[in-house]
Coordinates of C-alpha atoms and ligand atoms in Angstrom, one line a residue:
Chain A
M1 CA 121.2 95.0 -32.4
A2 CA 117.9 93.7 -31.3
P3 CA 117.0 94.3 -27.7
R4 CA 117.9 91.5 -25.3
T5 CA 115.4 90.0 -22.9
V6 CA 116.1 87.9 -19.8
A7 CA 113.4 85.4 -18.8
P8 CA 113.4 82.9 -16.0
F9 CA 112.8 79.3 -17.1
G10 CA 111.7 77.6 -13.9
P11 CA 111.9 76.9 -11.0
Q12 CA 108.3 76.2 -11.7
H13 CA 107.7 75.1 -15.3
P14 CA 105.5 72.5 -16.9
V15 CA 108.3 70.4 -18.3
L16 CA 110.2 70.5 -15.0
P17 CA 109.0 68.2 -12.4
E18 CA 111.5 69.6 -10.0
P19 CA 112.9 73.1 -9.2
I20 CA 115.8 74.4 -11.2
Q21 CA 116.0 77.9 -12.7
L22 CA 117.6 78.8 -16.0
K23 CA 118.0 82.5 -16.6
I24 CA 117.7 82.7 -20.3
T25 CA 118.8 85.7 -22.3
Y26 CA 117.3 85.9 -25.7
E27 CA 117.4 88.1 -28.8
N28 CA 114.5 87.8 -31.3
E29 CA 113.5 84.4 -30.1
K30 CA 117.1 83.1 -30.3
V31 CA 118.8 82.1 -27.0
V32 CA 122.1 83.8 -26.5
D33 CA 123.0 83.0 -22.9
V34 CA 121.9 80.7 -20.1
V35 CA 122.7 80.9 -16.4
P36 CA 121.5 78.0 -14.3
A37 CA 120.6 78.6 -10.6
L38 CA 120.5 75.6 -8.3
G39 CA 119.7 75.0 -4.7
Y40 CA 115.9 74.9 -4.4
G41 CA 115.7 71.3 -3.3
H42 CA 118.6 70.8 -0.9
R43 CA 117.8 68.5 2.0
G44 CA 121.2 67.7 3.6
I45 CA 121.0 64.0 3.0
E46 CA 124.7 63.5 3.0
K47 CA 125.1 65.0 6.4
A48 CA 122.1 63.1 7.7
C49 CA 123.8 59.9 6.5
E50 CA 126.8 60.6 8.8
L51 CA 124.5 61.1 11.8
N52 CA 122.6 57.9 11.2
E53 CA 123.8 54.3 11.8
Y54 CA 124.8 52.8 8.6
P55 CA 122.0 50.2 8.1
K56 CA 119.4 53.0 8.5
N57 CA 120.9 55.0 5.7
I58 CA 119.6 52.6 3.0
H59 CA 116.1 54.1 3.6
L60 CA 117.5 57.6 3.5
V61 CA 119.6 57.3 0.3
E62 CA 116.5 55.8 -1.4
R63 CA 114.9 59.1 -0.9
I64 CA 117.6 61.0 -2.8
C65 CA 115.6 60.4 -5.9
G66 CA 112.1 59.1 -6.5
I67 CA 112.8 57.3 -9.7
C68 CA 116.3 55.7 -9.2
S69 CA 115.4 55.0 -5.5
C70 CA 116.1 51.3 -5.9
I71 CA 119.5 51.8 -7.5
H72 CA 120.5 54.3 -4.9
G73 CA 119.7 51.8 -2.2
I74 CA 121.6 49.0 -4.0
S75 CA 124.6 51.2 -4.7
Y76 CA 124.8 52.4 -1.1
C77 CA 124.9 48.8 0.0
E78 CA 127.5 47.9 -2.7
T79 CA 129.6 50.9 -1.4
V80 CA 129.4 50.0 2.2
E81 CA 130.1 46.3 1.4
R82 CA 133.4 47.4 -0.2
L83 CA 134.5 48.7 3.2
W84 CA 135.0 45.2 4.6
P85 CA 135.1 44.0 1.7
L86 CA 132.1 41.7 1.7
E87 CA 131.0 39.2 -0.9
V88 CA 127.2 38.9 -1.4
P89 CA 125.7 35.5 -2.3
P90 CA 125.4 35.0 -6.2
R91 CA 121.7 34.9 -6.2
A92 CA 121.6 38.3 -4.4
K93 CA 123.8 39.7 -7.1
Y94 CA 121.4 38.6 -9.8
L95 CA 118.4 39.9 -7.9
R96 CA 120.2 43.3 -7.6
V97 CA 120.7 43.3 -11.4
I98 CA 117.0 42.5 -12.0
Y99 CA 115.8 45.2 -9.7
S100 CA 118.3 47.8 -11.1
E101 CA 117.2 47.0 -14.6
M102 CA 113.5 47.1 -13.7
S103 CA 114.0 50.6 -12.3
R104 CA 115.9 51.6 -15.5
L105 CA 113.1 50.3 -17.6
H106 CA 110.4 52.2 -15.7
S107 CA 112.6 55.3 -15.6
H108 CA 113.2 55.3 -19.3
L109 CA 109.5 54.7 -20.1
L110 CA 108.7 57.6 -17.8
W111 CA 111.2 59.8 -19.7
L112 CA 109.9 58.7 -23.1
G113 CA 106.4 59.7 -21.9
L114 CA 107.7 63.1 -20.7
L115 CA 109.4 63.7 -24.0
C116 CA 106.2 63.2 -25.8
D117 CA 104.5 65.4 -23.3
A118 CA 107.1 68.2 -23.9
L119 CA 106.4 67.8 -27.6
G120 CA 102.7 68.0 -27.2
F121 CA 102.1 64.4 -28.2
E122 CA 99.7 63.8 -25.3
S123 CA 98.3 60.4 -26.4
M124 CA 101.7 58.9 -26.7
F125 CA 102.6 60.2 -23.3
M126 CA 99.7 58.2 -21.9
Q127 CA 100.6 55.1 -23.8
F128 CA 104.1 55.1 -22.4
W129 CA 102.9 55.6 -18.9
R130 CA 100.3 52.9 -19.3
I131 CA 102.9 50.3 -20.0
R132 CA 105.1 51.7 -17.3
E133 CA 102.4 50.9 -14.8
K134 CA 102.8 47.2 -15.5
V135 CA 106.5 47.4 -14.6
L136 CA 105.5 49.2 -11.4
D137 CA 103.0 46.5 -10.6
I138 CA 105.5 43.8 -10.8
L139 CA 107.9 45.8 -8.7
E140 CA 105.2 46.1 -6.1
A141 CA 104.2 42.5 -6.3
T142 CA 107.8 41.3 -5.7
S143 CA 109.4 43.9 -3.5
G144 CA 106.3 45.2 -1.6
H145 CA 106.4 48.8 -2.9
R146 CA 106.1 50.4 -6.3
V147 CA 108.5 53.3 -5.7
T148 CA 110.7 52.9 -2.7
Q149 CA 111.5 49.2 -3.0
S150 CA 113.9 49.0 0.0
I151 CA 115.0 45.7 -1.4
S152 CA 118.7 45.8 -0.7
V153 CA 120.5 45.5 2.6
V154 CA 124.2 45.4 3.4
G155 CA 125.0 41.7 2.8
G156 CA 122.4 40.8 0.2
V157 CA 118.7 41.5 -0.5
R158 CA 115.6 41.2 1.7
R159 CA 113.2 39.4 -0.5
D160 CA 113.5 36.6 -2.9
I161 CA 111.6 36.2 -6.2
D162 CA 110.0 32.8 -6.1
A163 CA 109.2 30.6 -9.1
E164 CA 105.6 31.8 -9.5
Q165 CA 106.6 35.4 -9.3
E166 CA 109.4 34.8 -11.7
K167 CA 106.9 33.4 -14.2
T168 CA 104.6 36.5 -13.8
C169 CA 107.6 38.8 -14.2
I170 CA 108.8 37.1 -17.4
K171 CA 105.3 37.2 -18.8
V172 CA 104.7 40.8 -18.1
L173 CA 108.2 41.8 -19.3
Q174 CA 107.5 40.1 -22.6
E175 CA 104.2 41.9 -22.9
V176 CA 105.9 45.2 -22.1
K177 CA 108.6 44.5 -24.7
K178 CA 106.1 43.9 -27.4
E179 CA 104.1 47.1 -26.6
A180 CA 107.2 49.2 -26.1
E181 CA 108.6 48.1 -29.4
S182 CA 105.5 49.2 -31.3
L183 CA 105.3 52.6 -29.4
I184 CA 109.0 53.3 -29.9
N185 CA 108.5 52.5 -33.6
V186 CA 105.9 55.2 -33.8
L187 CA 108.0 57.7 -31.9
A188 CA 111.1 57.1 -34.0
S189 CA 109.3 57.4 -37.3
D190 CA 106.9 60.3 -36.6
P191 CA 107.7 63.3 -38.8
T192 CA 106.6 65.8 -36.2
V193 CA 108.8 64.2 -33.5
K194 CA 111.7 64.3 -35.9
A195 CA 111.1 67.9 -36.8
R196 CA 111.3 68.9 -33.2
T197 CA 114.3 66.8 -32.2
V198 CA 116.6 66.1 -35.1
G199 CA 119.5 68.5 -35.1
K200 CA 118.4 70.2 -31.9
G201 CA 120.7 70.6 -29.0
V202 CA 123.7 69.0 -30.6
L203 CA 126.6 68.1 -28.3
T204 CA 129.7 66.8 -30.1
K205 CA 131.8 63.9 -28.9
E206 CA 134.7 66.3 -28.0
Q207 CA 132.5 68.7 -26.1
A208 CA 130.8 65.8 -24.2
I209 CA 134.2 64.4 -23.1
L210 CA 135.5 67.9 -22.2
L211 CA 132.5 68.7 -20.1
G212 CA 132.5 65.3 -18.4
I213 CA 129.0 64.3 -19.4
N214 CA 127.8 60.8 -18.5
G215 CA 125.1 58.3 -19.0
P216 CA 122.7 58.0 -22.0
H217 CA 123.6 61.7 -22.8
L218 CA 127.2 60.8 -23.3
R219 CA 126.4 57.6 -25.3
A220 CA 124.2 59.6 -27.6
S221 CA 127.3 61.7 -28.5
G222 CA 129.1 58.6 -29.6
V223 CA 131.2 57.6 -26.6
K224 CA 131.1 54.0 -25.5
E225 CA 131.1 54.5 -21.8
D226 CA 128.8 52.8 -19.2
S227 CA 129.6 51.9 -15.6
R228 CA 127.8 48.6 -16.1
M229 CA 130.8 47.6 -18.3
L230 CA 132.9 47.4 -15.1
G231 CA 131.0 44.2 -14.4
A232 CA 129.9 44.9 -10.8
Q233 CA 127.1 42.7 -9.4
A234 CA 126.3 40.1 -12.1
Y235 CA 126.7 42.3 -15.2
S236 CA 130.0 40.6 -16.1
E237 CA 128.1 37.4 -16.6
L238 CA 125.3 38.8 -18.7
G239 CA 127.3 39.9 -21.7
F240 CA 126.4 43.6 -21.4
E241 CA 127.2 45.9 -24.4
P242 CA 126.5 49.6 -24.1
I243 CA 124.2 51.3 -26.6
V244 CA 125.7 54.1 -28.6
E245 CA 124.4 56.7 -31.1
T246 CA 126.6 59.2 -32.8
A247 CA 124.4 62.2 -33.8
G248 CA 124.5 63.9 -30.3
D249 CA 121.1 65.6 -30.8
C250 CA 117.8 65.2 -28.9
Y251 CA 116.7 62.5 -31.3
A252 CA 119.8 60.5 -30.7
R253 CA 119.3 60.8 -26.9
A254 CA 115.7 59.6 -27.3
L255 CA 116.8 56.6 -29.4
V256 CA 119.5 55.7 -26.8
R257 CA 117.0 55.7 -24.0
A258 CA 114.4 53.8 -26.0
R259 CA 116.9 51.1 -27.0
E260 CA 118.2 50.9 -23.5
A261 CA 114.7 50.3 -22.2
L262 CA 114.4 47.3 -24.6
Q263 CA 117.9 46.1 -23.7
S264 CA 117.1 46.3 -20.0
I265 CA 114.2 43.9 -20.6
E266 CA 116.6 41.5 -22.4
L267 CA 119.1 41.8 -19.5
Q268 CA 116.3 40.9 -17.0
L269 CA 115.1 38.0 -19.0
E270 CA 118.7 36.7 -19.3
A271 CA 119.3 37.3 -15.5
F272 CA 116.2 35.3 -14.8
S273 CA 117.4 32.4 -16.9
K274 CA 120.9 32.4 -15.4
M275 CA 120.0 33.1 -11.8
P276 CA 121.4 30.4 -9.5
E277 CA 119.5 29.0 -6.5
G278 CA 120.7 29.7 -3.0
E279 CA 121.0 32.2 -0.2
I280 CA 120.1 35.8 -0.7
F281 CA 121.6 37.3 2.4
E282 CA 124.8 37.0 4.5
R283 CA 125.0 38.8 7.7
P284 CA 128.0 41.2 7.8
K285 CA 130.4 40.5 10.6
G286 CA 131.1 43.4 13.0
R287 CA 131.0 47.0 12.1
P288 CA 132.3 48.7 8.9
P289 CA 136.1 48.9 9.3
A290 CA 138.1 52.1 9.0
N291 CA 138.6 52.3 5.3
E292 CA 137.8 54.5 2.3
V293 CA 136.0 53.3 -0.8
T294 CA 134.5 54.6 -4.0
Y295 CA 131.9 53.0 -6.2
R296 CA 130.5 53.8 -9.7
A297 CA 126.9 52.8 -10.5
E298 CA 125.0 53.3 -13.7
Q299 CA 121.7 54.8 -13.0
P300 CA 119.0 55.5 -15.6
R301 CA 120.2 59.1 -15.9
G302 CA 123.9 58.3 -16.0
E303 CA 126.8 57.4 -13.8
C304 CA 126.5 58.0 -10.1
F305 CA 129.6 58.2 -7.9
Y306 CA 129.7 57.1 -4.3
Y307 CA 132.3 57.7 -1.7
A308 CA 132.2 56.3 1.8
K309 CA 134.7 56.5 4.7
G310 CA 134.3 54.2 7.7
N311 CA 135.9 54.6 11.1
G312 CA 135.2 51.3 12.8
T313 CA 131.9 52.4 14.3
Q314 CA 128.3 52.0 13.3
H315 CA 128.4 55.4 11.7
L316 CA 130.1 56.5 8.5
E317 CA 132.6 59.3 8.9
R318 CA 131.9 60.7 5.5
F319 CA 129.5 59.8 2.8
R320 CA 129.3 61.5 -0.6
V321 CA 127.2 61.0 -3.7
R322 CA 127.8 62.7 -7.0
T323 CA 124.7 62.2 -9.1
P324 CA 124.5 62.1 -12.9
T325 CA 122.4 65.3 -13.5
F326 CA 125.0 67.3 -11.6
A327 CA 127.5 66.4 -14.3
N328 CA 125.0 66.8 -17.1
I329 CA 123.8 70.4 -16.3
P330 CA 126.9 72.1 -17.8
S331 CA 126.0 70.6 -21.2
L332 CA 123.0 73.0 -21.2
L333 CA 125.3 75.9 -21.4
V334 CA 126.7 74.6 -24.7
M335 CA 123.5 73.2 -26.2
L336 CA 121.1 76.1 -25.4
P337 CA 122.8 79.2 -26.8
G338 CA 121.8 79.5 -30.5
C339 CA 118.6 77.5 -30.3
E340 CA 115.1 78.8 -30.7
L341 CA 113.2 79.7 -27.5
A342 CA 110.5 77.1 -28.3
D343 CA 113.2 74.3 -28.3
V344 CA 114.4 75.1 -24.8
P345 CA 111.9 72.7 -23.0
V346 CA 112.8 69.8 -25.2
I347 CA 116.5 70.3 -24.9
V348 CA 116.4 70.7 -21.2
L349 CA 114.3 67.6 -20.9
S350 CA 116.6 65.7 -23.2
I351 CA 119.3 65.5 -20.5
D352 CA 116.7 63.8 -18.2
P353 CA 117.2 66.2 -15.4
C354 CA 116.7 65.0 -11.9
I355 CA 117.1 68.0 -9.6
S356 CA 116.3 66.4 -6.3
C357 CA 119.2 63.9 -7.0
T358 CA 121.5 66.8 -7.9
E359 CA 120.9 68.7 -4.7
R360 CA 120.3 65.8 -2.3
Chain B
M1 CA 100.1 57.7 -38.7
P2 CA 99.6 54.2 -40.1
V3 CA 102.3 52.9 -37.7
M4 CA 100.2 54.0 -34.8
L5 CA 97.1 52.3 -36.2
P6 CA 97.5 49.0 -34.2
T7 CA 97.8 50.9 -30.9
V8 CA 94.8 53.1 -31.8
L9 CA 92.6 50.1 -32.7
R10 CA 93.7 48.3 -29.6
N11 CA 92.7 51.2 -27.4
L12 CA 89.5 51.7 -29.3
F13 CA 88.3 48.2 -28.6
G14 CA 90.1 47.5 -25.3
G15 CA 88.6 48.8 -22.0
P16 CA 89.9 51.8 -20.1
A17 CA 93.2 51.4 -18.4
T18 CA 92.0 53.2 -15.3
R19 CA 89.6 52.1 -12.5
M20 CA 86.6 54.0 -11.0
Y21 CA 88.5 54.8 -7.8
P22 CA 87.4 54.9 -5.0
V23 CA 84.4 52.8 -5.9
Q24 CA 86.6 50.2 -7.4
V25 CA 89.8 49.5 -5.3
R26 CA 92.4 47.1 -6.5
E27 CA 93.3 44.4 -3.9
P28 CA 96.9 45.0 -2.6
F29 CA 99.4 42.4 -3.8
A30 CA 100.3 39.7 -1.3
G31 CA 103.4 41.0 0.6
A32 CA 102.8 44.6 -0.3
R33 CA 104.1 47.0 2.4
G34 CA 100.9 48.6 3.6
Q35 CA 101.2 49.3 7.3
I36 CA 102.2 47.6 10.6
E37 CA 100.1 46.5 13.5
F38 CA 101.2 45.6 17.0
N39 CA 100.2 42.5 18.9
D40 CA 100.4 43.7 22.5
D41 CA 100.0 40.2 23.9
K42 CA 103.4 39.1 22.5
C43 CA 105.5 42.2 23.0
I44 CA 108.2 42.0 25.7
L45 CA 109.5 45.5 25.2
C46 CA 112.9 44.3 24.2
G47 CA 113.5 47.4 22.2
N48 CA 114.8 45.8 19.0
C49 CA 112.3 47.6 16.8
E50 CA 113.0 51.0 18.4
K51 CA 116.7 50.5 17.8
R52 CA 116.4 49.5 14.1
C53 CA 113.6 51.9 13.0
P54 CA 115.1 54.3 10.5
A55 CA 112.3 56.8 11.0
A56 CA 112.3 56.9 14.8
A57 CA 108.6 56.0 14.7
I58 CA 108.7 53.7 17.7
E59 CA 109.4 54.9 21.2
I60 CA 109.7 52.5 24.2
N61 CA 108.9 53.6 27.6
K62 CA 110.0 50.9 30.0
D63 CA 108.9 52.6 33.2
K64 CA 105.3 52.9 32.0
N65 CA 105.5 49.5 30.2
E66 CA 104.4 51.2 27.0
L67 CA 105.3 51.2 23.3
V68 CA 104.4 54.4 21.6
F69 CA 104.0 54.2 17.8
Y70 CA 103.8 57.3 15.6
P71 CA 102.2 56.2 12.3
A72 CA 102.7 59.5 10.6
R73 CA 106.5 59.1 10.9
C74 CA 106.5 55.4 9.8
I75 CA 107.8 54.8 6.3
V76 CA 106.5 51.3 6.2
C77 CA 109.9 49.6 5.6
F78 CA 109.0 46.5 7.8
V79 CA 112.5 46.6 9.3
C80 CA 110.9 46.4 12.8
A81 CA 108.8 43.4 11.9
E82 CA 111.9 41.6 10.7
A83 CA 113.8 42.6 13.8
C84 CA 111.1 41.5 16.3
N85 CA 111.9 38.0 17.6
K86 CA 108.5 37.7 19.3
E87 CA 106.4 38.2 16.2
A88 CA 104.7 41.1 17.9
I89 CA 104.6 43.2 14.8
I90 CA 102.3 42.2 12.1
E91 CA 102.9 43.1 8.4
V92 CA 99.7 44.2 6.8
D93 CA 99.3 44.7 3.1
K94 CA 96.4 47.2 3.3
W95 CA 97.6 50.8 3.5
R96 CA 96.3 53.3 6.0
T97 CA 93.6 55.7 4.9
P98 CA 94.5 59.4 5.1
Y99 CA 94.1 61.3 8.4
Y100 CA 93.5 64.9 9.4
T101 CA 95.5 64.8 12.7
K102 CA 98.6 62.7 13.3
P103 CA 97.6 59.6 15.2
V104 CA 99.7 58.4 18.2
E105 CA 99.2 54.8 19.2
V106 CA 100.0 53.8 22.8
H107 CA 100.5 50.0 23.3
T108 CA 100.8 48.4 26.7
A109 CA 103.1 45.4 26.4
K110 CA 101.1 42.6 28.0
A111 CA 103.7 39.8 27.7
K112 CA 106.1 42.0 29.7
K113 CA 103.6 42.8 32.4
D114 CA 102.7 39.1 33.0
K115 CA 106.3 38.4 33.5
A116 CA 106.7 41.2 36.0
K117 CA 103.7 39.8 37.9
E118 CA 105.0 36.3 37.9
N119 CA 108.3 37.6 39.3
K120 CA 106.4 39.4 42.1
V121 CA 104.5 36.2 43.1
E122 CA 107.7 34.3 43.3
Ligands
SF4_1 S1 107.5 44.8 19.3 FE1 109.0 43.1 19.2 S2 110.9 44.1 18.9 FE2 109.5 45.7 19.5 S3 109.8 45.8 21.8 FE3 108.1 44.4 21.4 S4 109.0 42.4 21.3 FE4 110.7 43.8 21.1
SF4_2 S1 107.9 50.0 9.4 FE1 109.9 50.9 9.4 S2 109.5 53.1 9.8 FE2 107.7 52.0 10.4 S3 107.9 51.6 12.6 FE3 108.7 49.8 11.5 S4 110.9 50.2 11.3 FE4 109.9 52.2 11.8

């Protein structure tokens, strides 16, 4: 038997923007065992949410994650609104969809760039991030900030998109679509990319269901499951269909995210064309009543689960978030053993890990 | 490689995507959340902003007739500006430049003082 070596992968590693450690045991360059160690980035946000008054939490939950910040804020509002329950004006629903999809678009473009970076395809990495910058610019022009948009409040949204901004958004989105399509074409047909991703880190449909995987990771294994199918906000009116691939390897996961990025542009354009005129905010009456609710939101990385318990005061009695990466980490224990050591970064990246989300 | 050719050619003949920062600075977008400024002439120390601020960046000291603002704590959410009924908080789209020591701004609420004086005269 060849000698076994244990090497730490992380908490500081070039492919990991955030701290997670994987203790990897390998034998002749083949991985035989993986033990993840978490807890480097815990900030106690859930507890802080109970101490804060409920409207202030929007700004706190937005800081759970730097990329899905906008969707965290929107989902928190959706959850708290369900305590009454409260109906937001139709235009606000559409605006929430537009902002959610815009975050998904920039998150997926970011991930595609990171994938190229992990593969050593530096120029492509820059190309993806270059077009992502346009999306961030329209986010800043409409909401006021490129990362923490703080657009949602309990009862609606804070800022409207006027006719002129709408025109700019549509123009930029069409440009981004054209450029993204050509880049994705290159990525999907490049032989080196294929050699590094096809057949690597395979997760079968049965394993994915057994482990409770979610998001693009699950859809790449052939399961048609997306929280947007539930039709919250305005998704029911937009004819949303989830994107599914069946291979379950790194290549399939890249394709799902690439196609979702394009789909998200389509959804935004459709939302712009269907968006009704009218109010964007309705002041909630009184305090959140004593009630218990749950809410499922589809974030760029997968399904995020929210739980809130009100007690009739300005504070929430309990607030809980289960983030997508938390559910996706167990899949690494199935995908990594048996792979080459050199494939570890790509496979770890292929679940789109967001550790600050996971540890909150 | 041929599939990448259009992108390569576009980049070859297009200019750079970056700017010569800090020589060239992009103008902020209208409505961008840069920083807040206080208009002391209008503030009546009602305390709306202090109550709503999610970052506890505003402290009101009614005895001294002062509003203390801690810019280093401020997350520039503009909640205070929306909460202020007297338009005493101005939304500015230019961001603050970095600082070495955390600044503390002490504002004396003039609108409030005037009122106090008036009351005394009466
Ligand atoms: S700044 Fe506005 S909200 Fe704050 S104390 Fe003064 S008047 Fe009230
Ligand atoms: S902008 Fe936000 S964080 Fe800053 S003082 Fe106003 S309410 Fe507080």
